[in-house]
Amino acid sequence: MSESEHSDSEFYYSGELQLPTHSEATERKSLLSNQEIKKFITSQQQANTVKKTTYDMNVFERFLNECGEKQNFVEIPPEELDSLLCNFYITAKKKDNSEYEPDTMSSFSRSIQRFLDDNNAKVNILKDEEFKVSREVLKSKRRELRK
């Protein structure tokens, strides 16, 4: 048998091909846009989670502004973001200049990651190797705050 010839057993024939009728095709639901999907997810999040993420991101963005960081937060390269996170974890203070609680410091990192996820960032500050140092700094800061 030559390369251009095939045995009948190599092909599957399902019988007659039936295409959907026009009315069947128009009855299908249209797919939701990415924006609509994102809106649904956000609407299902707990209100307190949304508030906490917004508050934490305001604190972190205020820190970034004080550091002179002008580029879009999501677009900061991992090495630079890791360094910024280290500095944030070490120096973050409340408006009255008192220290945050250890659990609050950890919640900052979860809020930042939630924000990154919501904005389709390709990094994970909680797991990626590039953020190992900032995770160690956070762990050390939590230890210091417990004393």
Coordinates of C-alpha atoms in Angstrom, one line a residue:
M1 CA 0.0 0.0 0.0
S2 CA 1.5 3.4 -0.9
E3 CA 1.6 6.4 1.4
S4 CA -1.4 8.1 -0.3
E5 CA -3.5 5.0 0.1
H6 CA -5.2 4.2 3.4
S7 CA -7.2 1.2 4.5
D8 CA -10.8 1.7 5.4
S9 CA -10.1 0.8 9.0
E10 CA -7.9 4.0 9.4
F11 CA -10.9 6.4 9.1
Y12 CA -14.0 6.7 11.2
Y13 CA -17.3 7.4 9.4
S14 CA -20.1 8.4 11.6
G15 CA -22.7 8.0 8.9
E16 CA -24.4 11.1 7.6
L17 CA -23.1 14.4 8.9
Q18 CA -25.9 16.4 10.5
L19 CA -25.4 20.1 10.8
P20 CA -27.5 22.1 13.2
T21 CA -30.5 23.9 11.7
H22 CA -30.5 27.7 11.7
S23 CA -33.0 27.8 14.6
E24 CA -30.9 25.4 16.6
A25 CA -27.8 27.5 16.0
T26 CA -29.5 30.7 17.1
E27 CA -30.9 29.1 20.3
R28 CA -27.4 28.6 21.7
K29 CA -26.4 30.9 24.5
S30 CA -23.8 33.5 23.8
L31 CA -20.7 33.3 25.9
L32 CA -20.0 35.8 28.6
S33 CA -17.1 38.2 28.0
N34 CA -14.1 38.1 30.3
Q35 CA -15.3 41.4 31.9
E36 CA -18.6 39.8 32.7
I37 CA -17.0 36.7 34.2
K38 CA -14.7 38.9 36.3
K39 CA -17.7 41.0 37.5
F40 CA -19.5 37.7 38.5
I41 CA -16.5 36.5 40.5
T42 CA -16.1 39.9 42.2
S43 CA -19.8 40.0 43.0
Q44 CA -19.5 36.6 44.8
Q45 CA -16.6 37.6 46.9
Q46 CA -17.3 38.4 50.5
A47 CA -17.8 42.1 51.0
N48 CA -15.2 42.2 53.8
T49 CA -12.6 40.6 51.5
V50 CA -13.2 43.2 48.9
K51 CA -12.9 46.0 51.5
K52 CA -9.8 44.5 53.0
T53 CA -8.1 44.1 49.6
T54 CA -9.0 47.7 48.7
Y55 CA -7.7 49.0 52.0
D56 CA -4.4 47.0 51.8
M57 CA -3.8 48.0 48.2
N58 CA -4.3 51.6 49.1
V59 CA -1.6 51.3 51.8
F60 CA 0.7 49.5 49.5
E61 CA 0.2 51.9 46.6
R62 CA 0.8 54.8 49.0
F63 CA 4.1 53.1 49.9
L64 CA 5.0 52.7 46.2
N65 CA 4.3 56.4 45.6
E66 CA 6.5 57.4 48.5
C67 CA 9.3 55.3 47.0
G68 CA 8.8 57.1 43.7
E69 CA 7.5 54.0 41.9
K70 CA 5.6 55.3 38.9
Q71 CA 5.0 52.3 36.7
N72 CA 1.8 50.2 36.9
F73 CA 2.1 48.0 39.9
V74 CA 1.2 44.8 38.0
E75 CA 4.0 45.5 35.4
I76 CA 6.9 45.8 38.0
P77 CA 9.5 43.1 37.2
P78 CA 9.6 40.3 39.8
E79 CA 13.1 41.2 41.1
E80 CA 12.1 44.8 41.7
L81 CA 8.7 43.9 43.2
D82 CA 10.5 41.5 45.6
S83 CA 12.7 44.3 46.8
L84 CA 9.8 46.7 47.2
L85 CA 7.9 44.1 49.2
C86 CA 10.9 43.6 51.5
N87 CA 11.0 47.3 52.2
F88 CA 7.3 47.5 52.6
Y89 CA 7.2 44.6 55.1
I90 CA 10.0 46.1 57.2
T91 CA 8.8 49.7 57.2
A92 CA 5.0 49.5 57.0
K93 CA 3.3 51.5 59.8
K94 CA -0.2 52.7 60.6
K95 CA -1.1 56.3 60.0
D96 CA -0.5 56.9 63.7
N97 CA 3.0 55.5 63.3
S98 CA 2.3 52.4 65.3
E99 CA 3.1 48.9 64.1
Y100 CA 0.6 46.6 62.4
E101 CA -0.3 43.3 64.0
P102 CA 1.6 40.2 62.7
D103 CA -1.6 38.8 61.1
T104 CA -2.2 42.1 59.4
M105 CA 1.2 42.0 57.8
S106 CA 0.4 38.5 56.4
S107 CA -3.0 39.7 55.1
F108 CA -1.2 42.5 53.2
S109 CA 0.6 39.8 51.1
R110 CA -2.6 37.9 50.5
S111 CA -4.3 41.1 49.4
I112 CA -1.5 42.0 47.1
Q113 CA -1.6 38.5 45.5
R114 CA -5.4 38.8 45.2
F115 CA -4.9 42.1 43.4
L116 CA -2.3 40.6 41.1
D117 CA -4.6 37.6 40.3
D118 CA -7.5 39.9 39.6
N119 CA -5.3 41.8 37.1
N120 CA -4.0 38.7 35.3
A121 CA -0.4 39.1 36.6
K122 CA 1.9 36.2 35.8
V123 CA 3.6 36.2 39.3
N124 CA 2.7 34.7 42.6
I125 CA 4.4 36.5 45.5
L126 CA 3.2 33.7 47.9
K127 CA 4.8 30.8 46.0
D128 CA 7.2 31.9 43.2
E129 CA 11.0 31.4 43.9
E130 CA 11.6 35.1 42.9
F131 CA 9.8 36.2 46.0
K132 CA 11.6 33.9 48.5
V133 CA 13.4 36.8 50.1
S134 CA 10.3 38.9 50.7
R135 CA 8.5 35.9 52.2
E136 CA 11.5 35.5 54.6
V137 CA 11.4 39.2 55.5
L138 CA 7.7 38.9 56.2
K139 CA 8.2 35.9 58.4
S140 CA 11.0 37.7 60.3
K141 CA 8.8 40.8 60.7
R142 CA 6.0 38.7 62.1
R143 CA 8.4 37.2 64.6
E144 CA 9.6 40.7 65.6
L145 CA 6.1 42.0 66.1
R146 CA 5.2 39.0 68.4
K147 CA 7.9 40.0 70.9

